[in-house]
Short mmCIF file of C-alpha atoms (C1' of nucleotides) in Angstrom, two decimals:
data_model
loop_
_atom_site.label_atom_id
_atom_site.label_comp_id
_atom_site.label_asym_id
_atom_site.label_seq_id
_atom_site.Cartn_x
_atom_site.Cartn_y
_atom_site.Cartn_z
CA MET A 1 -14.45 -79.13 -34.38
CA GLU A 2 -13.72 -82.76 -33.54
CA ASP A 3 -10.28 -83.59 -32.20
CA SER A 4 -7.61 -85.84 -33.59
CA SER A 5 -8.77 -89.00 -31.82
CA TYR A 6 -11.98 -88.83 -33.79
CA ASN A 7 -10.11 -88.53 -37.03
CA LEU A 8 -7.89 -91.40 -36.06
CA PHE A 9 -10.88 -93.66 -35.55
CA ASN A 10 -12.30 -92.63 -38.90
CA ARG A 11 -9.06 -93.56 -40.63
CA ILE A 12 -8.83 -97.19 -39.54
CA PRO A 13 -10.02 -99.97 -41.88
CA LYS A 14 -13.75 -99.93 -42.48
CA ASP A 15 -14.53 -103.46 -41.29
CA LYS A 16 -12.62 -102.96 -38.06
CA ARG A 17 -14.42 -99.67 -37.52
CA GLU A 18 -17.80 -101.31 -37.95
CA ARG A 19 -16.96 -104.27 -35.76
CA LEU A 20 -15.88 -101.88 -33.04
CA LEU A 21 -18.96 -99.69 -33.39
CA HIS A 22 -21.29 -102.66 -33.30
CA ALA A 23 -19.61 -104.33 -30.34
CA SER A 24 -19.64 -101.07 -28.38
CA ILE A 25 -23.37 -100.62 -28.89
CA GLU A 26 -23.84 -104.19 -27.69
CA GLU A 27 -21.76 -103.66 -24.59
CA PHE A 28 -23.48 -100.43 -23.57
CA ALA A 29 -26.92 -101.77 -24.42
CA GLU A 30 -26.38 -104.83 -22.29
CA HIS A 31 -24.73 -103.26 -19.27
CA GLY A 32 -25.47 -99.54 -19.29
CA PHE A 33 -22.64 -97.07 -19.00
CA HIS A 34 -20.98 -97.77 -15.69
CA GLN A 35 -21.26 -101.54 -15.79
CA ALA A 36 -20.00 -101.68 -19.34
CA SER A 37 -16.41 -102.88 -19.31
CA ILE A 38 -13.73 -101.76 -21.71
CA ASN A 39 -11.75 -104.87 -20.77
CA ARG A 40 -14.61 -107.12 -21.82
CA LEU A 41 -15.12 -105.11 -24.99
CA VAL A 42 -11.52 -105.38 -26.16
CA ASN A 43 -11.31 -109.04 -25.22
CA ARG A 44 -14.36 -109.80 -27.32
CA LEU A 45 -12.95 -107.79 -30.20
CA GLY A 46 -9.35 -108.96 -30.01
CA ILE A 47 -8.20 -105.32 -30.02
CA ALA A 48 -5.77 -103.81 -27.54
CA LYS A 49 -7.24 -101.69 -24.78
CA GLY A 50 -4.83 -98.89 -25.54
CA SER A 51 -6.31 -98.54 -29.01
CA ILE A 52 -9.73 -97.67 -27.68
CA PHE A 53 -8.26 -94.83 -25.70
CA ARG A 54 -6.19 -93.69 -28.64
CA TYR A 55 -9.34 -93.54 -30.76
CA PHE A 56 -11.72 -91.96 -28.28
CA GLY A 57 -9.72 -90.67 -25.33
CA SER A 58 -12.13 -91.93 -22.69
CA LYS A 59 -14.99 -94.32 -22.06
CA GLU A 60 -17.30 -91.34 -21.95
CA ARG A 61 -16.32 -90.09 -25.39
CA LEU A 62 -16.67 -93.57 -26.82
CA PHE A 63 -20.18 -93.65 -25.46
CA ALA A 64 -21.06 -90.25 -26.86
CA PHE A 65 -19.81 -91.28 -30.26
CA VAL A 66 -21.80 -94.50 -30.23
CA PHE A 67 -24.92 -92.70 -29.11
CA ASP A 68 -24.70 -90.03 -31.77
CA TYR A 69 -24.34 -92.71 -34.39
CA ALA A 70 -27.51 -94.38 -33.10
CA ILE A 71 -29.46 -91.13 -33.17
CA GLU A 72 -28.50 -90.54 -36.76
CA LEU A 73 -29.90 -93.94 -37.72
CA VAL A 74 -33.23 -93.17 -36.07
CA LYS A 75 -33.47 -89.73 -37.61
CA ALA A 76 -32.90 -91.02 -41.10
CA ARG A 77 -35.62 -93.61 -40.68
CA LEU A 78 -38.12 -91.09 -39.35
CA ARG A 79 -37.48 -88.62 -42.14
CA GLY A 80 -38.17 -91.40 -44.63
CA ILE A 81 -41.55 -92.41 -43.24
CA ARG A 82 -42.68 -88.84 -42.78
CA ASP A 83 -42.28 -88.07 -46.44
CA ILE A 84 -43.86 -91.30 -47.62
CA THR A 85 -47.00 -90.94 -45.49
CA LYS A 86 -47.55 -87.27 -46.16
CA GLU A 87 -50.97 -87.69 -47.75
CA MET A 88 -52.45 -90.34 -45.48
CA PRO A 89 -55.22 -89.65 -42.95
CA PHE A 90 -53.87 -89.22 -39.44
CA PHE A 91 -54.68 -92.53 -37.81
CA GLN A 92 -53.51 -94.39 -40.86
CA ARG A 93 -50.31 -92.47 -40.61
CA LEU A 94 -49.94 -93.44 -36.96
CA LYS A 95 -50.10 -97.09 -37.90
CA SER A 96 -47.36 -96.63 -40.46
CA ILE A 97 -45.15 -94.93 -37.93
CA LEU A 98 -45.72 -97.74 -35.47
CA TRP A 99 -44.76 -100.23 -38.15
CA VAL A 100 -41.58 -98.36 -38.91
CA GLY A 101 -40.77 -98.34 -35.23
CA ILE A 102 -41.31 -102.07 -34.99
CA ASN A 103 -39.10 -102.67 -37.99
CA PHE A 104 -36.40 -100.48 -36.57
CA VAL A 105 -36.19 -102.18 -33.17
CA GLU A 106 -36.33 -105.48 -35.01
CA GLN A 107 -33.36 -104.48 -37.11
CA HIS A 108 -31.41 -102.71 -34.37
CA PRO A 109 -32.54 -104.26 -31.12
CA SER A 110 -29.51 -103.19 -29.15
CA ILE A 111 -29.95 -99.56 -30.12
CA TYR A 112 -33.42 -99.58 -28.64
CA ARG A 113 -32.17 -101.29 -25.52
CA LEU A 114 -29.46 -98.68 -25.22
CA TYR A 115 -32.11 -96.00 -25.42
CA LEU A 116 -34.16 -97.59 -22.66
CA LYS A 117 -31.13 -97.94 -20.42
CA MET A 118 -30.22 -94.36 -21.05
CA ILE A 119 -33.56 -93.03 -19.94
CA PHE A 120 -33.83 -94.68 -16.58
CA GLN A 121 -30.24 -94.77 -15.47
CA GLU A 122 -29.96 -91.26 -14.16
CA ASN A 123 -26.23 -91.07 -13.74
CA PHE A 124 -25.22 -91.62 -17.34
CA PRO A 125 -22.63 -89.09 -18.38
CA LEU A 126 -23.96 -86.41 -20.71
CA ARG A 127 -27.40 -87.79 -20.00
CA ASP A 128 -29.26 -84.52 -20.09
CA GLU A 129 -27.62 -83.39 -23.27
CA LEU A 130 -28.22 -86.66 -25.08
CA LEU A 131 -31.78 -86.98 -23.89
CA ARG A 132 -32.51 -83.49 -25.06
CA LYS A 133 -31.38 -84.51 -28.52
CA VAL A 134 -33.64 -87.55 -28.54
CA HIS A 135 -36.57 -85.72 -27.14
CA LEU A 136 -36.30 -82.78 -29.50
CA MET A 137 -36.24 -85.14 -32.41
CA SER A 138 -39.35 -87.14 -31.51
CA ALA A 139 -41.32 -84.19 -30.15
CA GLU A 140 -40.68 -82.02 -33.19
CA TYR A 141 -41.63 -84.90 -35.37
CA LEU A 142 -44.93 -85.70 -33.71
CA THR A 143 -45.77 -82.07 -33.11
CA SER A 144 -45.80 -81.27 -36.79
CA LEU A 145 -47.98 -84.30 -37.50
CA VAL A 146 -50.45 -83.32 -34.80
CA ARG A 147 -50.65 -79.67 -35.89
CA ASP A 148 -51.40 -80.82 -39.41
CA SER A 149 -54.16 -83.12 -38.23
CA ILE A 150 -55.78 -80.57 -35.96
CA SER A 151 -55.92 -78.04 -38.76
CA LYS A 152 -57.42 -80.68 -41.03
CA GLY A 153 -60.05 -81.33 -38.36
CA GLU A 154 -59.03 -84.94 -37.87
CA ILE A 155 -58.58 -84.85 -34.10
CA ARG A 156 -60.04 -83.06 -31.08
CA ASN A 157 -59.08 -79.44 -30.66
CA ASP A 158 -59.97 -79.08 -26.98
CA LEU A 159 -56.54 -80.44 -25.97
CA ASP A 160 -53.30 -78.55 -26.42
CA VAL A 161 -50.85 -79.92 -28.92
CA ASP A 162 -48.21 -80.76 -26.33
CA PHE A 163 -50.66 -82.91 -24.46
CA VAL A 164 -51.64 -84.89 -27.53
CA VAL A 165 -47.99 -85.30 -28.48
CA PHE A 166 -47.21 -86.56 -25.01
CA PHE A 167 -50.05 -89.03 -25.23
CA LEU A 168 -49.01 -90.36 -28.61
CA ASN A 169 -45.37 -90.51 -27.68
CA SER A 170 -46.21 -92.51 -24.59
CA MET A 171 -48.38 -94.94 -26.46
CA LEU A 172 -46.01 -95.58 -29.32
CA ASP A 173 -43.10 -96.02 -26.98
CA ARG A 174 -45.00 -98.39 -24.79
CA PHE A 175 -46.07 -100.51 -27.70
CA LEU A 176 -42.45 -100.85 -28.79
CA GLN A 177 -41.45 -101.72 -25.27
CA ALA A 178 -44.06 -104.43 -25.16
CA TYR A 179 -42.70 -105.73 -28.43
CA THR A 180 -39.08 -105.81 -27.24
CA VAL A 181 -39.20 -106.41 -23.49
CA ALA A 182 -40.99 -109.58 -22.44
CA PHE A 183 -41.90 -108.10 -19.10
CA TRP A 184 -43.96 -105.29 -20.59
CA ASP A 185 -46.00 -107.57 -22.78
CA ALA A 186 -48.17 -108.43 -19.81
CA GLY A 187 -50.18 -111.12 -21.50
CA THR A 188 -51.14 -109.15 -24.60
CA GLY A 189 -49.02 -111.27 -26.91
CA ILE A 190 -47.34 -108.24 -28.47
CA TYR A 191 -43.89 -109.42 -27.46
CA LYS A 192 -42.12 -110.68 -30.56
CA ALA A 193 -45.44 -111.53 -32.17
CA PRO A 194 -45.49 -112.74 -35.80
CA GLN A 195 -46.37 -110.20 -38.50
CA GLU A 196 -50.07 -110.91 -39.03
CA GLU A 197 -50.83 -111.06 -35.32
CA LEU A 198 -48.90 -107.86 -34.80
CA LEU A 199 -50.87 -106.16 -37.55
CA ARG A 200 -54.09 -106.92 -35.73
CA LYS A 201 -52.65 -105.63 -32.45
CA VAL A 202 -51.56 -102.42 -34.13
CA ASP A 203 -55.09 -101.96 -35.46
CA HIS A 204 -56.60 -102.51 -32.05
CA PHE A 205 -54.10 -100.20 -30.51
CA VAL A 206 -54.64 -97.30 -32.86
CA SER A 207 -58.38 -97.83 -32.72
CA VAL A 208 -58.25 -97.30 -28.96
CA ILE A 209 -56.15 -94.18 -29.45
CA GLU A 210 -58.71 -93.00 -31.96
CA LYS A 211 -62.00 -93.88 -30.30
CA GLY A 212 -61.11 -94.54 -26.67
CA LEU A 213 -62.22 -97.30 -24.37
CA ALA A 214 -65.81 -96.19 -23.90
CA ILE A 215 -68.65 -97.62 -25.93
CA HIS A 216 -69.80 -95.46 -28.83
CA GLU A 217 -73.39 -94.47 -29.11
CA MET B 1 -37.71 -119.75 6.91
CA GLU B 2 -35.70 -116.55 7.34
CA ASP B 3 -32.20 -116.86 8.76
CA SER B 4 -30.67 -115.27 11.81
CA SER B 5 -29.33 -112.18 10.04
CA TYR B 6 -32.90 -111.13 9.28
CA ASN B 7 -33.87 -111.56 12.89
CA LEU B 8 -30.82 -109.63 13.97
CA PHE B 9 -31.86 -106.65 11.89
CA ASN B 10 -35.36 -106.77 13.33
CA ARG B 11 -33.97 -106.67 16.85
CA ILE B 12 -31.98 -103.44 16.60
CA PRO B 13 -33.49 -100.15 17.85
CA LYS B 14 -36.44 -98.98 15.82
CA ASP B 15 -35.11 -95.57 14.83
CA LYS B 16 -31.81 -97.02 13.66
CA ARG B 17 -33.71 -99.62 11.68
CA GLU B 18 -35.79 -96.98 9.96
CA ARG B 19 -32.87 -94.74 9.23
CA LEU B 20 -31.06 -97.67 7.66
CA LEU B 21 -34.07 -98.74 5.62
CA HIS B 22 -34.68 -95.24 4.36
CA ALA B 23 -31.07 -94.55 3.48
CA SER B 24 -30.81 -97.87 1.63
CA ILE B 25 -33.83 -97.08 -0.51
CA GLU B 26 -32.27 -93.71 -1.30
CA GLU B 27 -28.96 -95.26 -2.27
CA PHE B 28 -30.48 -97.91 -4.55
CA ALA B 29 -32.97 -95.46 -6.04
CA GLU B 30 -30.23 -93.03 -6.90
CA HIS B 31 -27.62 -95.40 -8.24
CA GLY B 32 -29.30 -98.66 -9.15
CA PHE B 33 -27.95 -101.90 -7.77
CA HIS B 34 -24.42 -102.18 -9.06
CA GLN B 35 -23.49 -98.52 -8.73
CA ALA B 36 -24.93 -98.33 -5.25
CA SER B 37 -22.08 -98.29 -2.76
CA ILE B 38 -22.16 -99.86 0.68
CA ASN B 39 -19.23 -97.67 1.64
CA ARG B 40 -21.17 -94.54 0.79
CA LEU B 41 -24.24 -95.87 2.58
CA VAL B 42 -22.46 -96.58 5.86
CA ASN B 43 -20.56 -93.30 5.72
CA ARG B 44 -23.78 -91.38 5.35
CA LEU B 45 -25.35 -93.35 8.17
CA GLY B 46 -22.40 -93.40 10.54
CA ILE B 47 -22.75 -97.16 10.91
CA ALA B 48 -19.93 -99.66 10.51
CA LYS B 49 -19.78 -101.56 7.23
CA GLY B 50 -19.50 -104.84 9.07
CA SER B 51 -22.91 -104.27 10.63
CA ILE B 52 -24.65 -104.22 7.26
CA PHE B 53 -23.20 -107.60 6.45
CA ARG B 54 -24.09 -108.93 9.87
CA TYR B 55 -27.70 -107.85 9.34
CA PHE B 56 -28.17 -108.91 5.73
CA GLY B 57 -25.24 -111.09 4.71
CA SER B 58 -24.78 -109.50 1.31
CA LYS B 59 -25.59 -106.45 -0.76
CA GLU B 60 -28.03 -108.59 -2.70
CA ARG B 61 -30.01 -109.62 0.35
CA LEU B 62 -30.10 -106.04 1.56
CA PHE B 63 -31.58 -105.07 -1.75
CA ALA B 64 -34.18 -107.81 -1.70
CA PHE B 65 -35.23 -106.81 1.78
CA VAL B 66 -35.58 -103.16 0.81
CA PHE B 67 -37.54 -104.03 -2.30
CA ASP B 68 -39.97 -106.27 -0.48
CA TYR B 69 -40.61 -103.53 2.00
CA ALA B 70 -41.39 -101.14 -0.85
CA ILE B 71 -43.79 -103.58 -2.46
CA GLU B 72 -45.70 -103.97 0.77
CA LEU B 73 -46.22 -100.22 0.96
CA VAL B 74 -47.65 -100.12 -2.55
CA LYS B 75 -49.91 -103.08 -2.00
CA ALA B 76 -51.41 -101.61 1.13
CA ARG B 77 -52.18 -98.37 -0.67
CA LEU B 78 -53.80 -100.13 -3.62
CA ARG B 79 -55.98 -102.30 -1.42
CA GLY B 80 -57.21 -99.17 0.29
CA ILE B 81 -58.30 -97.32 -2.83
CA ARG B 82 -59.89 -100.38 -4.37
CA ASP B 83 -62.27 -100.78 -1.49
CA ILE B 84 -63.11 -97.10 -1.26
CA THR B 85 -63.94 -96.71 -4.97
CA LYS B 86 -65.94 -99.91 -5.29
CA GLU B 87 -69.20 -98.26 -6.32
CA MET B 88 -67.85 -95.56 -8.65
CA PRO B 89 -68.30 -95.64 -12.44
CA PHE B 90 -65.21 -96.91 -14.19
CA PHE B 91 -63.64 -93.74 -15.53
CA GLN B 92 -64.26 -91.97 -12.25
CA ARG B 93 -62.51 -94.82 -10.58
CA LEU B 94 -59.55 -94.47 -12.92
CA LYS B 95 -59.14 -90.87 -11.88
CA SER B 96 -59.10 -91.86 -8.21
CA ILE B 97 -56.46 -94.47 -8.86
CA LEU B 98 -54.35 -91.95 -10.70
CA TRP B 99 -54.68 -89.57 -7.77
CA VAL B 100 -53.60 -92.23 -5.35
CA GLY B 101 -50.61 -92.98 -7.54
CA ILE B 102 -49.65 -89.33 -7.62
CA ASN B 103 -49.93 -89.09 -3.86
CA PHE B 104 -47.84 -92.18 -3.42
CA VAL B 105 -44.93 -91.08 -5.59
CA GLU B 106 -45.19 -87.69 -3.91
CA GLN B 107 -44.85 -89.31 -0.52
CA HIS B 108 -42.28 -91.93 -1.49
CA PRO B 109 -40.44 -90.52 -4.47
CA SER B 110 -37.40 -92.74 -4.06
CA ILE B 111 -39.49 -95.89 -4.07
CA TYR B 112 -40.87 -94.97 -7.46
CA ARG B 113 -37.42 -94.14 -8.75
CA LEU B 114 -36.20 -97.48 -7.48
CA TYR B 115 -38.98 -99.18 -9.39
CA LEU B 116 -38.07 -97.40 -12.62
CA LYS B 117 -34.40 -98.30 -12.24
CA MET B 118 -35.33 -101.87 -11.58
CA ILE B 119 -37.27 -102.24 -14.77
CA PHE B 120 -34.70 -101.07 -17.25
CA GLN B 121 -31.49 -102.24 -15.64
CA GLU B 122 -31.55 -105.77 -16.88
CA ASN B 123 -28.80 -107.19 -14.73
CA PHE B 124 -30.32 -106.50 -11.33
CA PRO B 125 -30.05 -109.55 -9.15
CA LEU B 126 -33.35 -111.34 -8.61
CA ARG B 127 -34.78 -109.04 -11.26
CA ASP B 128 -37.17 -111.53 -12.83
CA GLU B 129 -38.50 -112.70 -9.52
CA LEU B 130 -39.06 -109.20 -8.18
CA LEU B 131 -40.60 -107.93 -11.39
CA ARG B 132 -42.98 -110.85 -11.42
CA LYS B 133 -44.16 -109.81 -7.99
CA VAL B 134 -44.75 -106.23 -9.09
CA HIS B 135 -46.40 -107.20 -12.29
CA LEU B 136 -48.71 -109.75 -10.73
CA MET B 137 -49.84 -107.18 -8.25
CA SER B 138 -50.72 -104.44 -10.70
CA ALA B 139 -52.12 -106.73 -13.39
CA GLU B 140 -54.35 -108.60 -10.99
CA TYR B 141 -55.53 -105.32 -9.64
CA LEU B 142 -56.42 -103.73 -12.95
CA THR B 143 -57.74 -106.96 -14.41
CA SER B 144 -60.44 -107.25 -11.80
CA LEU B 145 -61.44 -103.61 -12.35
CA VAL B 146 -61.67 -104.10 -16.09
CA ARG B 147 -63.66 -107.32 -15.87
CA ASP B 148 -66.13 -105.57 -13.62
CA SER B 149 -66.52 -102.70 -16.03
CA ILE B 150 -66.93 -104.87 -19.10
CA SER B 151 -69.67 -106.87 -17.42
CA LYS B 152 -71.35 -103.64 -16.41
CA GLY B 153 -71.18 -102.52 -20.05
CA GLU B 154 -69.04 -99.50 -19.28
CA ILE B 155 -66.27 -100.19 -21.80
CA ARG B 156 -65.83 -101.78 -25.22
CA ASN B 157 -66.01 -105.55 -25.32
CA ASP B 158 -64.31 -106.07 -28.69
CA LEU B 159 -60.89 -105.99 -26.99
CA ASP B 160 -59.58 -108.73 -24.77
CA VAL B 161 -59.14 -107.91 -21.14
CA ASP B 162 -55.38 -108.28 -21.22
CA PHE B 163 -55.11 -105.71 -23.93
CA VAL B 164 -57.17 -103.16 -22.07
CA VAL B 165 -55.20 -103.80 -18.90
CA PHE B 166 -51.98 -103.29 -20.80
CA PHE B 167 -53.29 -100.04 -22.22
CA LEU B 168 -54.38 -98.71 -18.85
CA ASN B 169 -51.23 -99.83 -17.13
CA SER B 170 -49.14 -98.06 -19.72
CA MET B 171 -51.10 -94.86 -19.49
CA LEU B 172 -51.17 -94.66 -15.72
CA ASP B 173 -47.50 -95.46 -15.49
CA ARG B 174 -46.60 -92.88 -18.06
CA PHE B 175 -48.59 -90.20 -16.35
CA LEU B 176 -46.74 -90.88 -13.12
CA GLN B 177 -43.45 -90.81 -14.96
CA ALA B 178 -44.32 -87.45 -16.44
CA TYR B 179 -45.14 -86.26 -12.94
CA THR B 180 -41.86 -87.47 -11.42
CA VAL B 181 -39.27 -87.32 -14.20
CA ALA B 182 -38.82 -83.91 -15.78
CA PHE B 183 -37.70 -85.44 -19.03
CA TRP B 184 -40.98 -87.25 -19.62
CA ASP B 185 -43.07 -84.20 -19.06
CA ALA B 186 -42.32 -83.05 -22.59
CA GLY B 187 -43.98 -79.68 -22.32
CA THR B 188 -47.31 -80.86 -20.92
CA GLY B 189 -46.72 -79.24 -17.54
CA ILE B 190 -47.54 -82.43 -15.66
CA TYR B 191 -44.14 -82.54 -13.99
CA LYS B 192 -44.58 -81.52 -10.35
CA ALA B 193 -47.64 -79.48 -11.27
CA PRO B 194 -49.67 -77.88 -8.45
CA GLN B 195 -52.86 -79.64 -7.35
CA GLU B 196 -55.50 -77.74 -9.33
CA GLU B 197 -53.55 -77.82 -12.54
CA LEU B 198 -52.90 -81.50 -12.05
CA LEU B 199 -56.58 -82.13 -11.52
CA ARG B 200 -57.33 -80.64 -14.91
CA LYS B 201 -54.60 -82.71 -16.54
CA VAL B 202 -55.97 -85.87 -14.98
CA ASP B 203 -59.40 -85.02 -16.36
CA HIS B 204 -58.01 -84.46 -19.83
CA PHE B 205 -56.02 -87.61 -19.63
CA VAL B 206 -58.85 -89.88 -18.58
CA SER B 207 -61.12 -88.21 -21.08
CA VAL B 208 -58.74 -89.23 -23.85
CA ILE B 209 -58.60 -92.76 -22.50
CA GLU B 210 -62.40 -92.74 -22.47
CA LYS B 211 -63.24 -91.09 -25.76
CA GLY B 212 -60.04 -91.19 -27.78
CA LEU B 213 -58.42 -88.52 -29.88
CA ALA B 214 -60.90 -88.48 -32.74
CA ILE B 215 -63.76 -86.00 -32.96
CA HIS B 216 -67.13 -87.33 -31.83
CA GLU B 217 -70.08 -87.12 -34.13
"C1'" DC C 1 18.80 -102.65 -46.84
"C1'" DT C 2 18.24 -98.78 -43.58
"C1'" DT C 3 15.78 -95.15 -41.53
"C1'" DT C 4 11.95 -93.28 -39.33
"C1'" DA C 5 7.19 -91.70 -38.29
"C1'" DG C 6 3.26 -93.14 -36.25
"C1'" DA C 7 -0.09 -96.78 -35.02
"C1'" DA C 8 -0.78 -100.84 -31.98
"C1'" DT C 9 0.04 -103.01 -27.81
"C1'" DG C 10 -0.54 -104.88 -23.01
"C1'" DA C 11 1.87 -104.71 -18.53
"C1'" DC C 12 1.09 -101.64 -15.17
"C1'" DC C 13 -1.14 -98.09 -11.93
"C1'" DA C 14 -4.25 -96.01 -8.49
"C1'" DC C 15 -8.63 -96.52 -6.98
"C1'" DG C 16 -13.14 -98.10 -5.29
"C1'" DT C 17 -15.59 -102.19 -4.66
"C1'" DG C 18 -18.15 -106.16 -1.83
"C1'" DG C 19 -16.98 -108.85 1.73
"C1'" DT C 20 -14.22 -110.73 6.09
"C1'" DC C 21 -12.85 -111.29 10.71
"C1'" DA C 22 -9.99 -110.49 14.74
"C1'" DC C 23 -10.84 -107.53 18.16
"C1'" DC C 24 -13.54 -104.44 21.28
"C1'" DA C 25 -17.36 -102.69 24.30
"C1'" DA C 26 -21.34 -103.43 26.92
"C1'" DC C 27 -24.09 -105.73 29.86
"C1'" DG C 28 -26.53 -109.39 32.76
"C1'" DG C 29 -25.81 -113.10 36.04
"C1'" DA C 30 -22.85 -114.99 39.58
"C1'" DT D 1 -15.69 -107.82 40.67
"C1'" DC D 2 -15.23 -111.09 37.29
"C1'" DC D 3 -16.80 -113.80 33.41
"C1'" DG D 4 -19.17 -115.06 29.17
"C1'" DT D 5 -21.88 -113.82 25.50
"C1'" DT D 6 -23.21 -111.06 21.89
"C1'" DG D 7 -23.54 -107.15 18.77
"C1'" DG D 8 -20.58 -103.51 16.75
"C1'" DT D 9 -16.47 -102.21 14.41
"C1'" DG D 10 -13.13 -100.78 10.70
"C1'" DA D 11 -8.56 -102.18 8.97
"C1'" DC D 12 -7.79 -105.31 5.61
"C1'" DC D 13 -8.26 -108.42 1.35
"C1'" DA D 14 -8.72 -109.87 -3.52
"C1'" DC D 15 -10.57 -108.21 -7.47
"C1'" DG D 16 -12.00 -105.57 -11.53
"C1'" DT D 17 -12.02 -101.05 -13.15
"C1'" DG D 18 -10.70 -96.87 -16.39
"C1'" DG D 19 -6.70 -95.07 -17.93
"C1'" DT D 20 -1.34 -94.63 -19.15
"C1'" DC D 21 2.83 -95.03 -21.69
"C1'" DA D 22 7.31 -97.18 -22.73
"C1'" DT D 23 7.98 -100.43 -26.01
"C1'" DT D 24 7.22 -103.00 -30.35
"C1'" DC D 25 5.60 -103.42 -34.90
"C1'" DT D 26 4.71 -101.89 -39.69
"C1'" DA D 27 5.42 -100.02 -43.84
"C1'" DA D 28 6.65 -96.29 -46.84
"C1'" DA D 29 10.58 -93.39 -48.22
"C1'" DG D 30 15.39 -92.82 -49.27
#
DNA sequence: CTTTAGAATGACCACGTGGTCACCAACGGA
DNA sequence: TCCGTTGGTGACCACGTGGTCATTCTAAAG
């Protein structure tokens, strides 16, 4: 399936491979695809430019490789939390997922930044294909949660599943954005907040998702 | 305050000025700042490259000019709807605002795309300054609405204003994104939906904001 | 110690970029 | 008709890019 350049990259020493992988994510996360510079990358790494092209063939294929790697990380994490929270009530489960998300972007900030860049920079190469991967993953994930909860009678059934998934997806994503991107915080104090504070915000947040903004009677 | 190049641009024939303005928005909206090409722009327009630099001095100043123009358009529209909806109940008012947003991105799709690019492409020139302008505008706007509604007892008062504003901002923005960017639609059918269908979606959407996802008892 | 296969290298290439500036065209006043 | 001023022009420049490939290095085999 994969060609020889892929194999070549997989055969180089492990620490070099990881340094290269990490630095590439950084470069793409910081500058997007087109503004990312192979020259800058190899200078930072102390590796010859030719090597990059021997390993990956082109800037585009390097990017695809890096992105696939990132997706795998996310998938693994999501699978984990899904299994662990299987028995929780829905809104409790939501909180856990949000926490996992926060931990992930904390641990891999540049991967999340890469994802954000990807979405809004329309002329990425392979954009549609890669986005489809991401979207399928998160939609499938949330869809199964939501179906479960509707059948258990935990949430409204006058909305179609897709709509609820869209809503949740939006909210979770936006919360993470507020946590990572100072601009989106908008005075809420979510941005890089300390644990306990963040916990309270998550509670507030999910409570609004659960009960809405209107006053209960 | 402004230098002579600005005045020069304002003195050229009106139709040329508008063609140039429009084409510039297109170019930046499609490619972001760095990937936008002055060569491509002038070729499309049939204007000499030198003229652009006589009018604006640099690519950066051209961009700033274009962006300011876009902001003015948005502001005007927002002012309008605020006054018109002054006496409506809060969640009714939200719907109107959403409608106005939809109409705006319908009428000026490239301005909205420019805004999205701007947000996630971190190395835009003047990014922080321009984002602050945008953010101030929308936050001030929503903040005053929310304060009103809290004092009228229309929405929960156990959340701080900033948090509610953040929530609303996120939701409105995301709805517009789903309407403009196919990817964000995610199976909800919001993307470029026809009027009647959209009306129903807006109702659903605001109803969730109002009452939440949980079942009422 | 010599041979040799294959990985690493970086000078080099063609290209597209933002920006410049010497020149040109047009036009109003004399 | 001539001149002077002013806006318009596009060939040109230095630069940084993604990508190439002849050469050098390395290390295992004979």
